[in-house]
Amino acid sequence: MKPAISDSLEENSLYYFANARSLAFFGASNRGETMGSIIFMSLMESGYRGDIYPVHPKEQSIRGLPAYPSADNLPLVPDLAVLVLPTKVVPEVLEACGRKGIRQVIIVSGGFKEIGGEGIALEEDLKRIIHKYGIRVVGPNCLGIVNTRHRINTTPMLLRSEPGSVGLVSQSGSFVAQMFEYLSHLGLAFSTAFSVGNEMDVDLVDCMEYLEVCPDTKVIALYIEGIKRGREFLQAAQRISCKKPVVAFYVGGSETGKKAAFSHTGAMSGPDELYTGMFRQCGILRAYSVTELFDYCWALARLPEPGGRGVVIQTHSGGPGASAADVCGRSGLELPALTEGTRKALAEHLPHTASMGNPVDSTFTQDPRSFFFDIPRIILEDENLDFLLIYLFLPEDAIKQRLIVAGFSEEDTEKMIADIIRSGSDAFIKVLEKTKKPVIGFTYLSIREAFIKKMIQTGMPVFQDPARAVAAIGAVVDYYEFKNRMLREA
Amino acid sequence: MKPAISDSLEENSLYYFANARSLAFFGASNRGETMGSIIFMSLMESGYRGDIYPVHPKEQSIRGLPAYPSADNLPLVPDLAVLVLPTKVVPEVLEACGRKGIRQVIIVSGGFKEIGGEGIALEEDLKRIIHKYGIRVVGPNCLGIVNTRHRINTTPMLLRSEPGSVGLVSQSGSFVAQMFEYLSHLGLAFSTAFSVGNEMDVDLVDCMEYLEVCPDTKVIALYIEGIKRGREFLQAAQRISCKKPVVAFYVGGSETGKKAAFSHTGAMSGPDELYTGMFRQCGILRAYSVTELFDYCWALARLPEPGGRGVVIQTHSGGPGASAADVCGRSGLELPALTEGTRKALAEHLPHTASMGNPVDSTFTQDPRSFFFDIPRIILEDENLDFLLIYLFLPEDAIKQRLIVAGFSEEDTEKMIADIIRSGSDAFIKVLEKTKKPVIGFTYLSIREAFIKKMIQTGMPVFQDPARAVAAIGAVVDYYEFKNRMLREA
């Protein structure tokens, strides 16, 4: 019995999971390093905005909060219950939650269908209970939900991220919990992320439909080991893709991936070609790794709709420029020539060794102002340009060395380096603010380098290899081509 | 007139480039931030072990070293001259070097064939001069040579790396100069790296033949925009590949890459398929990005020869394990089942929720000692295992949080975290020391995380995505299959 689709977030059946105003927590204690205690601390330290009611059979309080002996004794009916308990006590606690009137439950505990045998029978018991009371369950065998706005976090990892725009539905808890830091280096964060576990009740499709109507979510990422409701998935994905991009990393397609997925969540996978076809049909962009999954999300969350597939590359180094050009060519992107007007305007900012082809290569001798302001400003006005792909190499170390060569003392350089990086990034940010065209960076430096980090924080995707940048650009082009075709045909 | 191949490093025609005991430097000054001064400082600060003779028409000394007004006035004939001069004075200085008897010259200056027109004529002038005196030239339009053992470094970037094992021949100076830090994060460094520029004289093939006999070089990386001596390249590569692996990143194959390469160094590229066929024929591993180029070098430089293509994956998280398994399947690697004996031995170290398939998934609840010592030690003895691919996730942040949950104070945790990381890495290092089988890590953490960094410094490749790890494993498998086939047929 699935509720009808609604455009309203509040009417979505998962609303009180991701926006719980209060929750009962089963499985935290005051001693020991149990999973329950770790998750409980994680929830508290992540800044959850609602009320937490720990439930414990013996303790009066749990880590500073008043505790209740059972669900029956709770002073109110919380929006959500979180169960991190030994497998065998889960059914009775779930039953007690039902009696109390709790209608949203996250079961983190494992030991059910995924281990086979008696686990399958135990999961059937859970199903009977939720049908009896009309409870919705996320899990079991999952890490539940992360919502960065309301600071809900039922994973063991501390949530520090500001509210973000990437929605995630994952058949692996690791790809929720272990990605906080990864995403933060990209200047990204989850809006809401679901670890769906065994999908006993709430499944991939339900969560996608929540993210569909979630206004914080700009792009939806999926980690898929197998799909249960194929037809519904297809319909939902096709509808959602016309509103916001969906990127999927599917690992059940190869024989080895299929086996691994099965022993992980007991999901049944289908052949790779079937999924490839299905994804294409409903406009889902397919990623082949976690890196690709979040690279595509990065570009799709940050970049405006492009006018076409024409990429202009700006560089001051031949090799990186040629590498970017090569991979553009392989990926079906175009490298348009600049117009006569652009070339004329550029001429006064480029040395005689420069190339005004595409890549625009200013060669080594460039001052930061011209590279980060004049040149991109001029190029971005070119009517043939749909994307600007720019090589970024402004390492603190090298700047320092140049300053020392120029005669400055070690002490003087610190502040000067900060100034140089700031003036470069300020100039470039001005250019970015004035253009409506997508701008993407690439570098071989660490994304923790000061200049790169600054640009990423500003919202510009900067990829550590042009191959990654170009794949992400390709995803953006593919997505808007799909969307516009669907909208025309509708 | 190319000299015959010799197995002796000293007899190699490029010996006095990469092992220059003394060099004359043209183009440094005491003022201003010219390229010459930057490179001069870079050379001095990189710890060059030989004698440097700056040449300057007016100054008595350059940055603390006695200067000489011209090549003719040098007190001895240095092994090498480095020219970082305005284009138009290069011919006369080269002529002076020839008169003096200098036989190795690096011409960093650009403005020759690569800019067309008069540049072509100027390069012809240079050719006449070197033939007259029998000079060998690297360049022009290059960044010359880096040798980490003798601390030769004619790039503008400071060289801090210890002596390394990756030889590089690059048709882009950037991929020499801008890769020092990139490689150091992988725990790698160049042995000798050549930026060949316009290849007026010394070319790709010459440099490959130097690296062939260089005992410091374990693996050879090539960045290619176009090949001039196809037949010689093929012969050399085939011979070298039987001794040490060669990995090539070729960007001239796509139409766009070809154009970019041409405007960069004036190199003529051939169609992609031609190069793919040629590379395959001579055992060169083809990379499609700089990331792949150095990933393959990383694995090839660090890992022993494998017994076959059987990969066993060890994880404590289902998603990362399934992702690794999936990509192994796609890449033609095998995921063998563990023997009965191994499974029996493993059983006592794994919880009941664990999977003893492949991936071996210990699930969340594991202690570091069992994950980093007992389990890998047992798995590595399995006769079906050729590679161990292990998921690494030991983030300082998460450990800290657990310690606080366990009741320790903020202050106590610092030392404890260091202890936990050290005991994990020490245990794992013991396992690595005892096995002759290749072990590769994968993670989604930054490679700057303490535990990951430690393992990388120990010499273990740790890739930031299983897709990268598996591609590198594939390169290792392909290389040894080629090598062994060639040796059998010889």
JSON list of N, CA and C in Angstrom, two decimals, chain B residues 268-300:
[
{"chain": "B", "resi": 268, "resn": "MET", "atom": "N", "xyz": [53.79, 16.18, -34.65]},
{"chain": "B", "resi": 268, "resn": "MET", "atom": "CA", "xyz": [52.78, 15.59, -35.51]},
{"chain": "B", "resi": 268, "resn": "MET", "atom": "C", "xyz": [52.28, 14.32, -34.84]},
{"chain": "B", "resi": 269, "resn": "SER", "atom": "N", "xyz": [50.98, 14.24, -34.67]},
{"chain": "B", "resi": 269, "resn": "SER", "atom": "CA", "xyz": [50.41, 13.08, -34.01]},
{"chain": "B", "resi": 269, "resn": "SER", "atom": "C", "xyz": [49.83, 12.13, -35.03]},
{"chain": "B", "resi": 270, "resn": "GLY", "atom": "N", "xyz": [49.63, 10.90, -34.63]},
{"chain": "B", "resi": 270, "resn": "GLY", "atom": "CA", "xyz": [49.00, 9.92, -35.51]},
{"chain": "B", "resi": 270, "resn": "GLY", "atom": "C", "xyz": [47.66, 9.53, -34.94]},
{"chain": "B", "resi": 271, "resn": "PRO", "atom": "N", "xyz": [46.88, 8.80, -35.74]},
{"chain": "B", "resi": 271, "resn": "PRO", "atom": "CA", "xyz": [45.56, 8.40, -35.26]},
{"chain": "B", "resi": 271, "resn": "PRO", "atom": "C", "xyz": [45.67, 7.50, -34.04]},
{"chain": "B", "resi": 272, "resn": "ASP", "atom": "N", "xyz": [44.64, 7.55, -33.24]},
{"chain": "B", "resi": 272, "resn": "ASP", "atom": "CA", "xyz": [44.60, 6.85, -31.97]},
{"chain": "B", "resi": 272, "resn": "ASP", "atom": "C", "xyz": [44.83, 5.35, -32.12]},
{"chain": "B", "resi": 273, "resn": "GLU", "atom": "N", "xyz": [44.15, 4.75, -33.10]},
{"chain": "B", "resi": 273, "resn": "GLU", "atom": "CA", "xyz": [44.21, 3.28, -33.24]},
{"chain": "B", "resi": 273, "resn": "GLU", "atom": "C", "xyz": [45.64, 2.83, -33.55]},
{"chain": "B", "resi": 274, "resn": "LEU", "atom": "N", "xyz": [46.34, 3.66, -34.36]},
{"chain": "B", "resi": 274, "resn": "LEU", "atom": "CA", "xyz": [47.72, 3.34, -34.71]},
{"chain": "B", "resi": 274, "resn": "LEU", "atom": "C", "xyz": [48.56, 3.24, -33.44]},
{"chain": "B", "resi": 275, "resn": "TYR", "atom": "N", "xyz": [48.38, 4.21, -32.57]},
{"chain": "B", "resi": 275, "resn": "TYR", "atom": "CA", "xyz": [49.16, 4.24, -31.33]},
{"chain": "B", "resi": 275, "resn": "TYR", "atom": "C", "xyz": [48.74, 3.11, -30.39]},
{"chain": "B", "resi": 276, "resn": "THR", "atom": "N", "xyz": [47.44, 2.87, -30.32]},
{"chain": "B", "resi": 276, "resn": "THR", "atom": "CA", "xyz": [46.98, 1.78, -29.47]},
{"chain": "B", "resi": 276, "resn": "THR", "atom": "C", "xyz": [47.62, 0.47, -29.90]},
{"chain": "B", "resi": 277, "resn": "GLY", "atom": "N", "xyz": [47.63, 0.23, -31.21]},
{"chain": "B", "resi": 277, "resn": "GLY", "atom": "CA", "xyz": [48.23, -0.98, -31.75]},
{"chain": "B", "resi": 277, "resn": "GLY", "atom": "C", "xyz": [49.72, -1.05, -31.47]},
{"chain": "B", "resi": 278, "resn": "MET", "atom": "N", "xyz": [50.38, 0.07, -31.68]},
{"chain": "B", "resi": 278, "resn": "MET", "atom": "CA", "xyz": [51.83, 0.13, -31.46]},
{"chain": "B", "resi": 278, "resn": "MET", "atom": "C", "xyz": [52.16, -0.12, -29.99]},
{"chain": "B", "resi": 279, "resn": "PHE", "atom": "N", "xyz": [51.42, 0.53, -29.12]},
{"chain": "B", "resi": 279, "resn": "PHE", "atom": "CA", "xyz": [51.66, 0.35, -27.68]},
{"chain": "B", "resi": 279, "resn": "PHE", "atom": "C", "xyz": [51.48, -1.12, -27.29]},
{"chain": "B", "resi": 280, "resn": "ARG", "atom": "N", "xyz": [50.42, -1.71, -27.81]},
{"chain": "B", "resi": 280, "resn": "ARG", "atom": "CA", "xyz": [50.14, -3.09, -27.44]},
{"chain": "B", "resi": 280, "resn": "ARG", "atom": "C", "xyz": [51.26, -4.00, -27.92]},
{"chain": "B", "resi": 281, "resn": "GLN", "atom": "N", "xyz": [51.69, -3.75, -29.15]},
{"chain": "B", "resi": 281, "resn": "GLN", "atom": "CA", "xyz": [52.72, -4.57, -29.76]},
{"chain": "B", "resi": 281, "resn": "GLN", "atom": "C", "xyz": [54.01, -4.56, -28.96]},
{"chain": "B", "resi": 282, "resn": "CYS", "atom": "N", "xyz": [54.34, -3.40, -28.40]},
{"chain": "B", "resi": 282, "resn": "CYS", "atom": "CA", "xyz": [55.63, -3.31, -27.71]},
{"chain": "B", "resi": 282, "resn": "CYS", "atom": "C", "xyz": [55.47, -3.33, -26.19]},
{"chain": "B", "resi": 283, "resn": "GLY", "atom": "N", "xyz": [54.30, -3.72, -25.72]},
{"chain": "B", "resi": 283, "resn": "GLY", "atom": "CA", "xyz": [54.15, -3.95, -24.27]},
{"chain": "B", "resi": 283, "resn": "GLY", "atom": "C", "xyz": [53.99, -2.70, -23.44]},
{"chain": "B", "resi": 284, "resn": "ILE", "atom": "N", "xyz": [53.77, -1.56, -24.10]},
{"chain": "B", "resi": 284, "resn": "ILE", "atom": "CA", "xyz": [53.54, -0.33, -23.35]},
{"chain": "B", "resi": 284, "resn": "ILE", "atom": "C", "xyz": [52.11, -0.32, -22.81]},
{"chain": "B", "resi": 285, "resn": "LEU", "atom": "N", "xyz": [51.97, 0.02, -21.55]},
{"chain": "B", "resi": 285, "resn": "LEU", "atom": "CA", "xyz": [50.65, 0.14, -20.94]},
{"chain": "B", "resi": 285, "resn": "LEU", "atom": "C", "xyz": [50.11, 1.52, -21.24]},
{"chain": "B", "resi": 286, "resn": "ARG", "atom": "N", "xyz": [48.91, 1.61, -21.77]},
{"chain": "B", "resi": 286, "resn": "ARG", "atom": "CA", "xyz": [48.38, 2.91, -22.14]},
{"chain": "B", "resi": 286, "resn": "ARG", "atom": "C", "xyz": [47.51, 3.50, -21.04]},
{"chain": "B", "resi": 287, "resn": "ALA", "atom": "N", "xyz": [47.83, 4.73, -20.65]},
{"chain": "B", "resi": 287, "resn": "ALA", "atom": "CA", "xyz": [47.02, 5.46, -19.67]},
{"chain": "B", "resi": 287, "resn": "ALA", "atom": "C", "xyz": [46.24, 6.52, -20.41]},
{"chain": "B", "resi": 288, "resn": "TYR", "atom": "N", "xyz": [45.06, 6.87, -19.89]},
{"chain": "B", "resi": 288, "resn": "TYR", "atom": "CA", "xyz": [44.23, 7.87, -20.56]},
{"chain": "B", "resi": 288, "resn": "TYR", "atom": "C", "xyz": [44.13, 9.18, -19.78]},
{"chain": "B", "resi": 289, "resn": "SER", "atom": "N", "xyz": [44.96, 9.32, -18.77]},
{"chain": "B", "resi": 289, "resn": "SER", "atom": "CA", "xyz": [45.01, 10.57, -18.01]},
{"chain": "B", "resi": 289, "resn": "SER", "atom": "C", "xyz": [46.30, 10.57, -17.21]},
{"chain": "B", "resi": 290, "resn": "VAL", "atom": "N", "xyz": [46.66, 11.73, -16.70]},
{"chain": "B", "resi": 290, "resn": "VAL", "atom": "CA", "xyz": [47.84, 11.82, -15.84]},
{"chain": "B", "resi": 290, "resn": "VAL", "atom": "C", "xyz": [47.62, 10.98, -14.58]},
{"chain": "B", "resi": 291, "resn": "THR", "atom": "N", "xyz": [46.39, 11.00, -14.07]},
{"chain": "B", "resi": 291, "resn": "THR", "atom": "CA", "xyz": [46.08, 10.19, -12.89]},
{"chain": "B", "resi": 291, "resn": "THR", "atom": "C", "xyz": [46.39, 8.73, -13.15]},
{"chain": "B", "resi": 292, "resn": "GLU", "atom": "N", "xyz": [45.89, 8.21, -14.27]},
{"chain": "B", "resi": 292, "resn": "GLU", "atom": "CA", "xyz": [46.17, 6.81, -14.61]},
{"chain": "B", "resi": 292, "resn": "GLU", "atom": "C", "xyz": [47.65, 6.57, -14.81]},
{"chain": "B", "resi": 293, "resn": "LEU", "atom": "N", "xyz": [48.32, 7.51, -15.50]},
{"chain": "B", "resi": 293, "resn": "LEU", "atom": "CA", "xyz": [49.75, 7.35, -15.77]},
{"chain": "B", "resi": 293, "resn": "LEU", "atom": "C", "xyz": [50.51, 7.07, -14.49]},
{"chain": "B", "resi": 294, "resn": "PHE", "atom": "N", "xyz": [50.30, 7.92, -13.49]},
{"chain": "B", "resi": 294, "resn": "PHE", "atom": "CA", "xyz": [51.08, 7.76, -12.26]},
{"chain": "B", "resi": 294, "resn": "PHE", "atom": "C", "xyz": [50.49, 6.70, -11.33]},
{"chain": "B", "resi": 295, "resn": "ASP", "atom": "N", "xyz": [49.18, 6.41, -11.46]},
{"chain": "B", "resi": 295, "resn": "ASP", "atom": "CA", "xyz": [48.62, 5.28, -10.71]},
{"chain": "B", "resi": 295, "resn": "ASP", "atom": "C", "xyz": [49.29, 3.98, -11.15]},
{"chain": "B", "resi": 296, "resn": "TYR", "atom": "N", "xyz": [49.41, 3.81, -12.46]},
{"chain": "B", "resi": 296, "resn": "TYR", "atom": "CA", "xyz": [50.03, 2.58, -12.97]},
{"chain": "B", "resi": 296, "resn": "TYR", "atom": "C", "xyz": [51.50, 2.52, -12.54]},
{"chain": "B", "resi": 297, "resn": "CYS", "atom": "N", "xyz": [52.17, 3.65, -12.64]},
{"chain": "B", "resi": 297, "resn": "CYS", "atom": "CA", "xyz": [53.58, 3.68, -12.22]},
{"chain": "B", "resi": 297, "resn": "CYS", "atom": "C", "xyz": [53.70, 3.33, -10.74]},
{"chain": "B", "resi": 298, "resn": "TRP", "atom": "N", "xyz": [52.75, 3.84, -9.97]},
{"chain": "B", "resi": 298, "resn": "TRP", "atom": "CA", "xyz": [52.76, 3.60, -8.52]},
{"chain": "B", "resi": 298, "resn": "TRP", "atom": "C", "xyz": [52.72, 2.09, -8.23]},
{"chain": "B", "resi": 299, "resn": "ALA", "atom": "N", "xyz": [51.73, 1.45, -8.83]},
{"chain": "B", "resi": 299, "resn": "ALA", "atom": "CA", "xyz": [51.56, 0.01, -8.60]},
{"chain": "B", "resi": 299, "resn": "ALA", "atom": "C", "xyz": [52.77, -0.77, -9.14]},
{"chain": "B", "resi": 300, "resn": "LEU", "atom": "N", "xyz": [53.23, -0.39, -10.32]},
{"chain": "B", "resi": 300, "resn": "LEU", "atom": "CA", "xyz": [54.33, -1.13, -10.95]},
{"chain": "B", "resi": 300, "resn": "LEU", "atom": "C", "xyz": [55.65, -0.92, -10.21]}
]
